mmCIF file of N, CA and C in Angstrom:
data_model
loop_
_atom_site.group_PDB
_atom_site.id
_atom_site.type_symbol
_atom_site.label_atom_id
_atom_site.label_comp_id
_atom_site.label_asym_id
_atom_site.label_seq_id
_atom_site.Cartn_x
_atom_site.Cartn_y
_atom_site.Cartn_z
ATOM 1 N N MET A 31 6.826 13.329 -28.351
ATOM 2 C CA MET A 31 5.430 13.352 -28.013
ATOM 3 C C MET A 31 5.262 14.109 -26.694
ATOM 4 N N LYS A 32 4.375 15.061 -26.679
ATOM 5 C CA LYS A 32 4.106 15.818 -25.463
ATOM 6 C C LYS A 32 2.890 15.208 -24.766
ATOM 7 N N ILE A 33 3.059 14.945 -23.473
ATOM 8 C CA ILE A 33 1.970 14.394 -22.671
ATOM 9 C C ILE A 33 1.470 15.508 -21.763
ATOM 10 N N PRO A 34 0.159 15.790 -21.793
ATOM 11 C CA PRO A 34 -0.387 16.864 -20.966
ATOM 12 C C PRO A 34 -0.131 16.628 -19.478
ATOM 13 N N ALA A 35 0.056 17.709 -18.769
ATOM 14 C CA ALA A 35 0.294 17.636 -17.323
ATOM 15 C C ALA A 35 -0.842 16.875 -16.645
ATOM 16 N N GLY A 36 -0.483 16.068 -15.678
ATOM 17 C CA GLY A 36 -1.474 15.309 -14.932
ATOM 18 C C GLY A 36 -1.889 14.000 -15.581
ATOM 19 N N LEU A 37 -1.369 13.712 -16.769
ATOM 20 C CA LEU A 37 -1.760 12.486 -17.463
ATOM 21 C C LEU A 37 -0.603 11.524 -17.679
ATOM 22 N N THR A 38 0.569 11.845 -17.167
ATOM 23 C CA THR A 38 1.715 10.962 -17.404
ATOM 24 C C THR A 38 1.507 9.586 -16.788
ATOM 25 N N TRP A 39 0.732 9.492 -15.722
ATOM 26 C CA TRP A 39 0.504 8.208 -15.075
ATOM 27 C C TRP A 39 -0.141 7.212 -16.023
ATOM 28 N N ARG A 40 -0.875 7.688 -17.017
ATOM 29 C CA ARG A 40 -1.545 6.781 -17.956
ATOM 30 C C ARG A 40 -0.560 6.072 -18.874
ATOM 31 N N SER A 41 0.639 6.595 -18.975
ATOM 32 C CA SER A 41 1.623 5.966 -19.854
ATOM 33 C C SER A 41 2.739 5.283 -19.062
ATOM 34 N N GLN A 42 2.546 5.151 -17.775
ATOM 35 C CA GLN A 42 3.557 4.519 -16.930
ATOM 36 C C GLN A 42 3.007 3.201 -16.386
ATOM 37 N N PRO A 43 3.513 2.072 -16.904
ATOM 38 C CA PRO A 43 2.973 0.765 -16.508
ATOM 39 C C PRO A 43 2.933 0.533 -14.998
ATOM 40 N N ALA A 44 3.920 1.031 -14.280
ATOM 41 C CA ALA A 44 3.928 0.826 -12.824
ATOM 42 C C ALA A 44 2.713 1.484 -12.183
ATOM 43 N N ASP A 45 2.430 2.725 -12.558
ATOM 44 C CA ASP A 45 1.283 3.431 -11.995
ATOM 45 C C ASP A 45 -0.028 2.802 -12.439
ATOM 46 N N VAL A 46 -0.061 2.319 -13.660
ATOM 47 C CA VAL A 46 -1.282 1.745 -14.215
ATOM 48 C C VAL A 46 -1.623 0.416 -13.546
ATOM 49 N N ALA A 47 -0.615 -0.396 -13.236
ATOM 50 C CA ALA A 47 -0.931 -1.765 -12.829
ATOM 51 C C ALA A 47 -0.380 -2.228 -11.490
ATOM 52 N N TRP A 48 0.895 -2.024 -11.217
ATOM 53 C CA TRP A 48 1.429 -2.749 -10.065
ATOM 54 C C TRP A 48 1.756 -1.926 -8.832
ATOM 55 N N MET A 49 1.734 -0.617 -8.879
ATOM 56 C CA MET A 49 2.039 0.137 -7.663
ATOM 57 C C MET A 49 0.959 -0.038 -6.594
ATOM 58 N N LYS A 50 -0.313 -0.118 -7.004
ATOM 59 C CA LYS A 50 -1.376 -0.299 -6.013
ATOM 60 C C LYS A 50 -1.233 -1.623 -5.272
ATOM 61 N N PRO A 51 -1.103 -2.777 -5.971
ATOM 62 C CA PRO A 51 -0.936 -4.014 -5.206
ATOM 63 C C PRO A 51 0.348 -4.019 -4.366
ATOM 64 N N PHE A 52 1.404 -3.384 -4.875
ATOM 65 C CA PHE A 52 2.653 -3.298 -4.119
ATOM 66 C C PHE A 52 2.439 -2.496 -2.833
ATOM 67 N N LYS A 53 1.820 -1.326 -2.959
ATOM 68 C CA LYS A 53 1.578 -0.485 -1.784
ATOM 69 C C LYS A 53 0.588 -1.135 -0.824
ATOM 70 N N ASP A 54 -0.411 -1.840 -1.374
ATOM 71 C CA ASP A 54 -1.353 -2.555 -0.510
ATOM 72 C C ASP A 54 -0.627 -3.600 0.329
ATOM 73 N N ALA A 55 0.314 -4.308 -0.279
ATOM 74 C CA ALA A 55 1.084 -5.317 0.455
ATOM 75 C C ALA A 55 1.944 -4.661 1.534
ATOM 76 N N LEU A 56 2.583 -3.531 1.212
ATOM 77 C CA LEU A 56 3.367 -2.804 2.225
ATOM 78 C C LEU A 56 2.475 -2.363 3.379
ATOM 79 N N ARG A 57 1.305 -1.855 3.019
ATOM 80 C CA ARG A 57 0.383 -1.377 4.046
ATOM 81 C C ARG A 57 -0.070 -2.538 4.939
ATOM 82 N N ARG A 58 -0.338 -3.713 4.351
ATOM 83 C CA ARG A 58 -0.727 -4.883 5.155
ATOM 84 C C ARG A 58 0.366 -5.240 6.157
ATOM 85 N N GLU A 59 1.628 -5.202 5.716
ATOM 86 C CA GLU A 59 2.754 -5.510 6.613
ATOM 87 C C GLU A 59 2.831 -4.491 7.750
ATOM 88 N N TRP A 60 2.664 -3.220 7.416
ATOM 89 C CA TRP A 60 2.737 -2.156 8.419
ATOM 90 C C TRP A 60 1.597 -2.288 9.428
ATOM 91 N N VAL A 61 0.389 -2.551 8.928
ATOM 92 C CA VAL A 61 -0.761 -2.703 9.816
ATOM 93 C C VAL A 61 -0.560 -3.910 10.731
ATOM 94 N N GLN A 62 -0.031 -4.998 10.194
ATOM 95 C CA GLN A 62 0.247 -6.179 11.020
ATOM 96 C C GLN A 62 1.262 -5.844 12.118
ATOM 97 N N ASP A 63 2.274 -5.059 11.774
ATOM 98 C CA ASP A 63 3.266 -4.639 12.763
ATOM 99 C C ASP A 63 2.606 -3.811 13.866
ATOM 100 N N LEU A 64 1.720 -2.899 13.475
ATOM 101 C CA LEU A 64 1.002 -2.094 14.475
ATOM 102 C C LEU A 64 0.142 -2.978 15.369
ATOM 103 N N ARG A 65 -0.539 -3.948 14.762
ATOM 104 C CA ARG A 65 -1.358 -4.869 15.557
ATOM 105 C C ARG A 65 -0.510 -5.593 16.600
ATOM 106 N N GLU A 66 0.646 -6.093 16.177
ATOM 107 C CA GLU A 66 1.524 -6.811 17.102
ATOM 108 C C GLU A 66 1.979 -5.904 18.241
ATOM 109 N N GLN A 67 2.280 -4.648 17.926
ATOM 110 C CA GLN A 67 2.684 -3.711 18.980
ATOM 111 C C GLN A 67 1.536 -3.456 19.951
ATOM 112 N N LEU A 68 0.320 -3.348 19.411
ATOM 113 C CA LEU A 68 -0.840 -3.123 20.269
ATOM 114 C C LEU A 68 -1.103 -4.326 21.168
ATOM 115 N N VAL A 69 -0.919 -5.524 20.647
ATOM 116 C CA VAL A 69 -1.089 -6.734 21.456
ATOM 117 C C VAL A 69 -0.052 -6.751 22.574
ATOM 118 N N GLN A 70 1.197 -6.393 22.250
ATOM 119 C CA GLN A 70 2.248 -6.352 23.269
ATOM 120 C C GLN A 70 1.942 -5.307 24.338
ATOM 121 N N HIS A 71 1.349 -4.192 23.916
ATOM 122 C CA HIS A 71 0.979 -3.146 24.879
ATOM 123 C C HIS A 71 -0.112 -3.674 25.798
ATOM 124 N N GLY A 72 -1.027 -4.438 25.227
ATOM 125 C CA GLY A 72 -2.058 -5.122 26.008
ATOM 126 C C GLY A 72 -2.933 -4.239 26.861
ATOM 127 N N GLY A 73 -3.143 -3.012 26.487
ATOM 128 C CA GLY A 73 -4.004 -2.134 27.258
ATOM 129 C C GLY A 73 -3.407 -1.693 28.579
ATOM 130 N N GLN A 74 -2.096 -1.782 28.707
ATOM 131 C CA GLN A 74 -1.432 -1.351 29.933
ATOM 132 C C GLN A 74 -1.678 0.138 30.147
ATOM 133 N N PRO A 75 -1.670 0.564 31.394
ATOM 134 C CA PRO A 75 -1.841 2.001 31.637
ATOM 135 C C PRO A 75 -0.671 2.784 31.043
ATOM 136 N N GLY A 76 -0.940 3.988 30.706
ATOM 137 C CA GLY A 76 0.096 4.837 30.125
ATOM 138 C C GLY A 76 -0.091 4.965 28.627
ATOM 139 N N THR A 77 0.631 5.886 28.083
ATOM 140 C CA THR A 77 0.521 6.171 26.655
ATOM 141 C C THR A 77 1.194 5.085 25.838
ATOM 142 N N PHE A 78 0.557 4.717 24.766
ATOM 143 C CA PHE A 78 1.118 3.739 23.837
ATOM 144 C C PHE A 78 2.104 4.458 22.925
ATOM 145 N N HIS A 79 3.310 3.935 22.815
ATOM 146 C CA HIS A 79 4.322 4.513 21.933
ATOM 147 C C HIS A 79 4.649 3.509 20.837
ATOM 148 N N MET A 80 4.378 3.911 19.606
ATOM 149 C CA MET A 80 4.690 3.035 18.480
ATOM 150 C C MET A 80 6.190 3.014 18.247
ATOM 151 N N ALA A 81 6.716 1.836 17.978
ATOM 152 C CA ALA A 81 8.135 1.699 17.652
ATOM 153 C C ALA A 81 8.296 1.755 16.138
ATOM 154 N N ALA A 82 9.264 2.518 15.696
ATOM 155 C CA ALA A 82 9.532 2.600 14.256
ATOM 156 C C ALA A 82 10.094 1.265 13.773
ATOM 157 N N PRO A 83 9.733 0.865 12.566
ATOM 158 C CA PRO A 83 10.294 -0.386 12.044
ATOM 159 C C PRO A 83 11.783 -0.233 11.754
ATOM 160 N N THR A 84 12.513 -1.319 11.928
ATOM 161 C CA THR A 84 13.948 -1.309 11.639
ATOM 162 C C THR A 84 14.169 -1.428 10.133
ATOM 163 N N ARG A 85 15.375 -1.143 9.699
ATOM 164 C CA ARG A 85 15.685 -1.283 8.271
ATOM 165 C C ARG A 85 15.481 -2.712 7.775
ATOM 166 N N PRO A 86 15.940 -3.724 8.521
ATOM 167 C CA PRO A 86 15.675 -5.097 8.057
ATOM 168 C C PRO A 86 14.176 -5.404 7.956
ATOM 169 N N THR A 87 13.387 -4.856 8.873
ATOM 170 C CA THR A 87 11.939 -5.065 8.821
ATOM 171 C C THR A 87 11.357 -4.420 7.573
ATOM 172 N N ILE A 88 11.751 -3.180 7.305
ATOM 173 C CA ILE A 88 11.259 -2.489 6.107
ATOM 174 C C ILE A 88 11.685 -3.238 4.851
ATOM 175 N N THR A 89 12.909 -3.741 4.846
ATOM 176 C CA THR A 89 13.386 -4.519 3.699
ATOM 177 C C THR A 89 12.516 -5.756 3.502
ATOM 178 N N ALA A 90 12.171 -6.431 4.584
ATOM 179 C CA ALA A 90 11.301 -7.611 4.492
ATOM 180 C C ALA A 90 9.926 -7.227 3.955
ATOM 181 N N TRP A 91 9.415 -6.064 4.361
ATOM 182 C CA TRP A 91 8.127 -5.601 3.849
ATOM 183 C C TRP A 91 8.200 -5.356 2.346
ATOM 184 N N ILE A 92 9.286 -4.755 1.898
ATOM 185 C CA ILE A 92 9.449 -4.478 0.467
ATOM 186 C C ILE A 92 9.514 -5.783 -0.320
ATOM 187 N N VAL A 93 10.243 -6.755 0.200
ATOM 188 C CA VAL A 93 10.309 -8.064 -0.464
ATOM 189 C C VAL A 93 8.911 -8.676 -0.539
ATOM 190 N N ALA A 94 8.170 -8.626 0.563
ATOM 191 C CA ALA A 94 6.803 -9.160 0.573
ATOM 192 C C ALA A 94 5.923 -8.405 -0.419
ATOM 193 N N GLY A 95 6.137 -7.097 -0.517
ATOM 194 C CA GLY A 95 5.371 -6.294 -1.475
ATOM 195 C C GLY A 95 5.604 -6.733 -2.901
ATOM 196 N N TRP A 96 6.865 -6.955 -3.250
ATOM 197 C CA TRP A 96 7.170 -7.399 -4.616
ATOM 198 C C TRP A 96 6.668 -8.810 -4.863
ATOM 199 N N GLN A 97 6.694 -9.648 -3.847
ATOM 200 C CA GLN A 97 6.182 -11.006 -4.013
ATOM 201 C C GLN A 97 4.670 -11.016 -4.216
ATOM 202 N N ALA A 98 3.998 -9.966 -3.766
ATOM 203 C CA ALA A 98 2.548 -9.867 -3.936
ATOM 204 C C ALA A 98 2.152 -9.439 -5.344
ATOM 205 N N VAL A 99 3.118 -8.980 -6.125
ATOM 206 C CA VAL A 99 2.838 -8.527 -7.495
ATOM 207 C C VAL A 99 3.174 -9.669 -8.449
ATOM 208 N N SER A 100 2.163 -10.140 -9.154
ATOM 209 C CA SER A 100 2.381 -11.262 -10.065
ATOM 210 C C SER A 100 3.007 -10.798 -11.379
ATOM 211 N N GLU A 101 3.613 -11.735 -12.062
ATOM 212 C CA GLU A 101 4.183 -11.461 -13.384
ATOM 213 C C GLU A 101 3.088 -10.995 -14.340
ATOM 214 N N GLU A 102 1.909 -11.588 -14.222
ATOM 215 C CA GLU A 102 0.790 -11.204 -15.094
ATOM 216 C C GLU A 102 0.366 -9.760 -14.848
ATOM 217 N N THR A 103 0.415 -9.318 -13.607
ATOM 218 C CA THR A 103 0.063 -7.928 -13.300
ATOM 219 C C THR A 103 1.031 -6.975 -13.988
ATOM 220 N N ILE A 104 2.313 -7.309 -13.967
ATOM 221 C CA ILE A 104 3.316 -6.464 -14.624
ATOM 222 C C ILE A 104 3.085 -6.451 -16.133
ATOM 223 N N LYS A 105 2.848 -7.612 -16.709
ATOM 224 C CA LYS A 105 2.555 -7.680 -18.148
ATOM 225 C C LYS A 105 1.311 -6.865 -18.481
ATOM 226 N N HIS A 106 0.308 -6.969 -17.615
ATOM 227 C CA HIS A 106 -0.946 -6.241 -17.831
ATOM 228 C C HIS A 106 -0.708 -4.729 -17.858
ATOM 229 N N GLY A 107 0.209 -4.240 -17.031
ATOM 230 C CA GLY A 107 0.526 -2.810 -17.037
ATOM 231 C C GLY A 107 1.083 -2.358 -18.372
ATOM 232 N N PHE A 108 1.975 -3.149 -18.939
ATOM 233 C CA PHE A 108 2.523 -2.812 -20.252
ATOM 234 C C PHE A 108 1.450 -2.915 -21.331
ATOM 235 N N ASP A 109 0.559 -3.914 -21.197
ATOM 236 C CA ASP A 109 -0.542 -4.055 -22.157
ATOM 237 C C ASP A 109 -1.436 -2.818 -22.135
ATOM 238 N N LYS A 110 -1.823 -2.383 -20.933
ATOM 239 C CA LYS A 110 -2.731 -1.239 -20.803
ATOM 240 C C LYS A 110 -2.127 0.042 -21.374
ATOM 241 N N CYS A 111 -0.809 0.162 -21.287
ATOM 242 C CA CYS A 111 -0.144 1.364 -21.804
ATOM 243 C C CYS A 111 0.187 1.242 -23.287
ATOM 244 N N GLY A 112 -0.074 0.087 -23.860
ATOM 245 C CA GLY A 112 0.205 -0.109 -25.281
ATOM 246 C C GLY A 112 1.658 -0.395 -25.584
ATOM 247 N N TYR A 113 2.414 -0.877 -24.600
ATOM 248 C CA TYR A 113 3.838 -1.156 -24.790
ATOM 249 C C TYR A 113 4.109 -2.650 -24.955
ATOM 250 N N SER A 114 3.128 -3.396 -25.386
ATOM 251 C CA SER A 114 3.268 -4.839 -25.456
ATOM 252 C C SER A 114 2.948 -5.335 -26.854
ATOM 253 N N HIS A 115 3.540 -6.475 -27.196
ATOM 254 C CA HIS A 115 3.219 -7.097 -28.473
ATOM 255 C C HIS A 115 1.934 -7.908 -28.373
ATOM 256 N N ARG A 116 1.446 -8.118 -27.151
ATOM 257 C CA ARG A 116 0.207 -8.878 -26.974
ATOM 258 C C ARG A 116 -0.978 -8.022 -27.383
ATOM 259 N N GLU A 117 -1.959 -8.670 -27.923
ATOM 260 C CA GLU A 117 -3.198 -7.980 -28.273
ATOM 261 C C GLU A 117 -3.957 -7.671 -26.980
ATOM 262 N N PRO A 118 -4.725 -6.567 -26.960
ATOM 263 C CA PRO A 118 -5.494 -6.254 -25.752
ATOM 264 C C PRO A 118 -6.392 -7.409 -25.311
ATOM 265 N N ALA A 119 -6.880 -8.219 -26.263
ATOM 266 C CA ALA A 119 -7.733 -9.352 -25.901
ATOM 267 C C ALA A 119 -6.956 -10.395 -25.105
ATOM 268 N N ASP A 120 -5.617 -10.455 -25.310
ATOM 269 C CA ASP A 120 -4.791 -11.406 -24.577
ATOM 270 C C ASP A 120 -4.535 -10.950 -23.144
ATOM 271 N N ALA A 121 -4.696 -9.672 -22.916
ATOM 272 C CA ALA A 121 -4.431 -9.121 -21.586
ATOM 273 C C ALA A 121 -5.603 -9.435 -20.668
ATOM 274 N N ASP A 122 -5.295 -9.698 -19.440
ATOM 275 C CA ASP A 122 -6.333 -9.975 -18.461
ATOM 276 C C ASP A 122 -6.992 -8.659 -18.077
ATOM 277 N N PRO A 123 -8.280 -8.469 -18.400
ATOM 278 C CA PRO A 123 -8.927 -7.191 -18.113
ATOM 279 C C PRO A 123 -9.203 -6.969 -16.634
ATOM 280 N N SER A 124 -9.215 -8.032 -15.853
ATOM 281 C CA SER A 124 -9.480 -7.854 -14.425
ATOM 282 C C SER A 124 -8.179 -7.556 -13.702
ATOM 283 N N ASP A 125 -8.281 -6.751 -12.716
ATOM 284 C CA ASP A 125 -7.121 -6.475 -11.876
ATOM 285 C C ASP A 125 -7.202 -7.415 -10.689
ATOM 286 N N ALA A 126 -6.813 -8.654 -10.915
ATOM 287 C CA ALA A 126 -6.961 -9.691 -9.899
ATOM 288 C C ALA A 126 -6.157 -9.383 -8.645
ATOM 289 N N ASP A 127 -5.101 -8.584 -8.776
ATOM 290 C CA ASP A 127 -4.271 -8.296 -7.614
ATOM 291 C C ASP A 127 -4.797 -7.135 -6.780
ATOM 292 N N ASP A 128 -5.855 -6.459 -7.243
ATOM 293 C CA ASP A 128 -6.415 -5.372 -6.453
ATOM 294 C C ASP A 128 -7.003 -5.945 -5.174
ATOM 295 N N ASP A 129 -6.677 -5.349 -4.055
ATOM 296 C CA ASP A 129 -7.131 -5.850 -2.769
ATOM 297 C C ASP A 129 -7.468 -4.658 -1.897
ATOM 298 N N ASP A 130 -8.754 -4.499 -1.589
ATOM 299 C CA ASP A 130 -9.174 -3.373 -0.773
ATOM 300 C C ASP A 130 -9.307 -3.746 0.696
ATOM 301 N N THR A 131 -8.854 -4.949 1.083
ATOM 302 C CA THR A 131 -8.968 -5.345 2.479
ATOM 303 C C THR A 131 -8.047 -4.537 3.373
ATOM 304 N N SER A 132 -7.002 -3.935 2.807
ATOM 305 C CA SER A 132 -6.076 -3.167 3.637
ATOM 306 C C SER A 132 -6.769 -1.975 4.281
ATOM 307 N N LEU A 133 -7.779 -1.420 3.619
ATOM 308 C CA LEU A 133 -8.510 -0.294 4.187
ATOM 309 C C LEU A 133 -9.247 -0.736 5.444
ATOM 310 N N ASP A 134 -9.916 -1.895 5.385
ATOM 311 C CA ASP A 134 -10.634 -2.392 6.547
ATOM 312 C C ASP A 134 -9.692 -2.630 7.716
ATOM 313 N N SER A 135 -8.562 -3.279 7.466
ATOM 314 C CA SER A 135 -7.636 -3.575 8.547
ATOM 315 C C SER A 135 -6.999 -2.299 9.085
ATOM 316 N N SER A 136 -6.745 -1.319 8.216
ATOM 317 C CA SER A 136 -6.187 -0.045 8.671
ATOM 318 C C SER A 136 -7.175 0.669 9.574
ATOM 319 N N THR A 137 -8.446 0.645 9.201
ATOM 320 C CA THR A 137 -9.479 1.292 9.997
ATOM 321 C C THR A 137 -9.568 0.647 11.371
ATOM 322 N N GLU A 138 -9.472 -0.672 11.406
ATOM 323 C CA GLU A 138 -9.509 -1.400 12.675
ATOM 324 C C GLU A 138 -8.351 -0.977 13.582
ATOM 325 N N VAL A 139 -7.155 -0.866 13.022
ATOM 326 C CA VAL A 139 -5.987 -0.465 13.806
ATOM 327 C C VAL A 139 -6.146 0.968 14.303
ATOM 328 N N VAL A 140 -6.674 1.851 13.471
ATOM 329 C CA VAL A 140 -6.886 3.240 13.878
ATOM 330 C C VAL A 140 -7.823 3.293 15.080
ATOM 331 N N GLU A 141 -8.878 2.482 15.053
ATOM 332 C CA GLU A 141 -9.812 2.468 16.183
ATOM 333 C C GLU A 141 -9.113 2.044 17.479
ATOM 334 N N VAL A 142 -8.253 1.040 17.399
ATOM 335 C CA VAL A 142 -7.522 0.597 18.591
ATOM 336 C C VAL A 142 -6.555 1.687 19.047
ATOM 337 N N LEU A 143 -5.867 2.321 18.099
ATOM 338 C CA LEU A 143 -4.939 3.399 18.459
ATOM 339 C C LEU A 143 -5.668 4.552 19.139
ATOM 340 N N GLU A 144 -6.899 4.841 18.700
ATOM 341 C CA GLU A 144 -7.683 5.889 19.351
ATOM 342 C C GLU A 144 -8.004 5.494 20.795
ATOM 343 N N ARG A 145 -8.325 4.219 21.009
ATOM 344 C CA ARG A 145 -8.669 3.759 22.364
ATOM 345 C C ARG A 145 -7.487 3.857 23.317
ATOM 346 N N VAL A 146 -6.276 3.641 22.818
ATOM 347 C CA VAL A 146 -5.101 3.724 23.701
ATOM 348 C C VAL A 146 -4.479 5.115 23.655
ATOM 349 N N THR A 147 -5.224 6.060 23.154
ATOM 350 C CA THR A 147 -4.851 7.474 23.061
ATOM 351 C C THR A 147 -3.524 7.708 22.346
ATOM 352 N N ALA A 148 -3.195 6.840 21.404
ATOM 353 C CA ALA A 148 -1.995 7.073 20.601
ATOM 354 C C ALA A 148 -2.283 8.099 19.513
ATOM 355 N N ILE A 149 -3.546 8.177 19.115
ATOM 356 C CA ILE A 149 -3.958 9.197 18.153
ATOM 357 C C ILE A 149 -5.288 9.766 18.616
ATOM 358 N N HIS A 150 -5.613 10.924 18.125
ATOM 359 C CA HIS A 150 -6.856 11.581 18.482
ATOM 360 C C HIS A 150 -7.637 11.863 17.213
ATOM 361 N N GLN A 151 -8.964 11.780 17.313
ATOM 362 C CA GLN A 151 -9.783 12.027 16.135
ATOM 363 C C GLN A 151 -9.580 13.429 15.589
ATOM 364 N N SER A 152 -9.166 14.343 16.428
ATOM 365 C CA SER A 152 -8.964 15.709 15.958
ATOM 366 C C SER A 152 -7.746 15.826 15.050
ATOM 367 N N ASP A 153 -6.843 14.825 15.117
ATOM 368 C CA ASP A 153 -5.670 14.839 14.239
ATOM 369 C C ASP A 153 -6.115 14.474 12.836
ATOM 370 N N TYR A 154 -5.821 15.341 11.886
ATOM 371 C CA TYR A 154 -6.239 15.111 10.510
ATOM 372 C C TYR A 154 -5.021 14.755 9.673
ATOM 373 N N VAL A 155 -5.120 13.664 8.956
ATOM 374 C CA VAL A 155 -4.056 13.262 8.052
ATOM 375 C C VAL A 155 -4.612 13.330 6.644
ATOM 376 N N ASP A 156 -4.064 14.222 5.861
ATOM 377 C CA ASP A 156 -4.491 14.380 4.480
ATOM 378 C C ASP A 156 -3.959 13.226 3.651
ATOM 379 N N GLU A 157 -4.691 12.859 2.612
ATOM 380 C CA GLU A 157 -4.274 11.773 1.723
ATOM 381 C C GLU A 157 -2.876 12.013 1.166
ATOM 382 N N GLU A 158 -2.516 13.276 0.942
ATOM 383 C CA GLU A 158 -1.198 13.599 0.402
ATOM 384 C C GLU A 158 -0.085 13.330 1.408
ATOM 385 N N MET A 159 -0.449 13.116 2.670
ATOM 386 C CA MET A 159 0.545 12.860 3.699
ATOM 387 C C MET A 159 0.827 11.369 3.859
ATOM 388 N N ASP A 160 0.178 10.521 3.063
ATOM 389 C CA ASP A 160 0.365 9.069 3.147
ATOM 390 C C ASP A 160 1.812 8.735 2.842
ATOM 391 N N ILE A 161 2.517 8.208 3.817
ATOM 392 C CA ILE A 161 3.949 7.953 3.671
ATOM 393 C C ILE A 161 4.223 6.941 2.575
ATOM 394 N N LEU A 162 3.386 5.921 2.444
ATOM 395 C CA LEU A 162 3.622 4.920 1.404
ATOM 396 C C LEU A 162 3.472 5.521 0.017
ATOM 397 N N ASP A 163 2.493 6.401 -0.153
ATOM 398 C CA ASP A 163 2.311 7.021 -1.462
ATOM 399 C C ASP A 163 3.438 7.987 -1.788
ATOM 400 N N ASN A 164 4.004 8.619 -0.777
ATOM 401 C CA ASN A 164 5.048 9.604 -1.024
ATOM 402 C C ASN A 164 6.436 8.995 -1.144
ATOM 403 N N MET A 165 6.588 7.727 -0.762
ATOM 404 C CA MET A 165 7.894 7.082 -0.841
ATOM 405 C C MET A 165 8.259 6.716 -2.271
ATOM 406 N N PHE A 166 7.258 6.495 -3.101
ATOM 407 C CA PHE A 166 7.531 5.969 -4.438
ATOM 408 C C PHE A 166 7.081 6.913 -5.515
#
């Protein structure tokens, strides 16, 4: 079976159902880490320097990300792609694990980073440069 270019994501259960909640959970962990660093900086004079997360920290974030994905979400991905023995009516049509709160918290952190001159509004980050999206 040939799948047209740009449409393979529709047949991949991970892309259809659980990568978004997984990435949202990773992003929440990263934003929380940034918040903690900003609190430690406490508005001290001088430039704020973000510390890169350690490997154990990143591993903990990944574990938290997978824990945020329910078994039902994974099943739902297979249902949506037609790879399940369950009838579509048995599948949960709502994406209960979708969480858009990470955008709000990310925006809040960006505002604080701008105030401590860690980033400048003139710096443009394209959506394609999102490290979490490019890691997987």
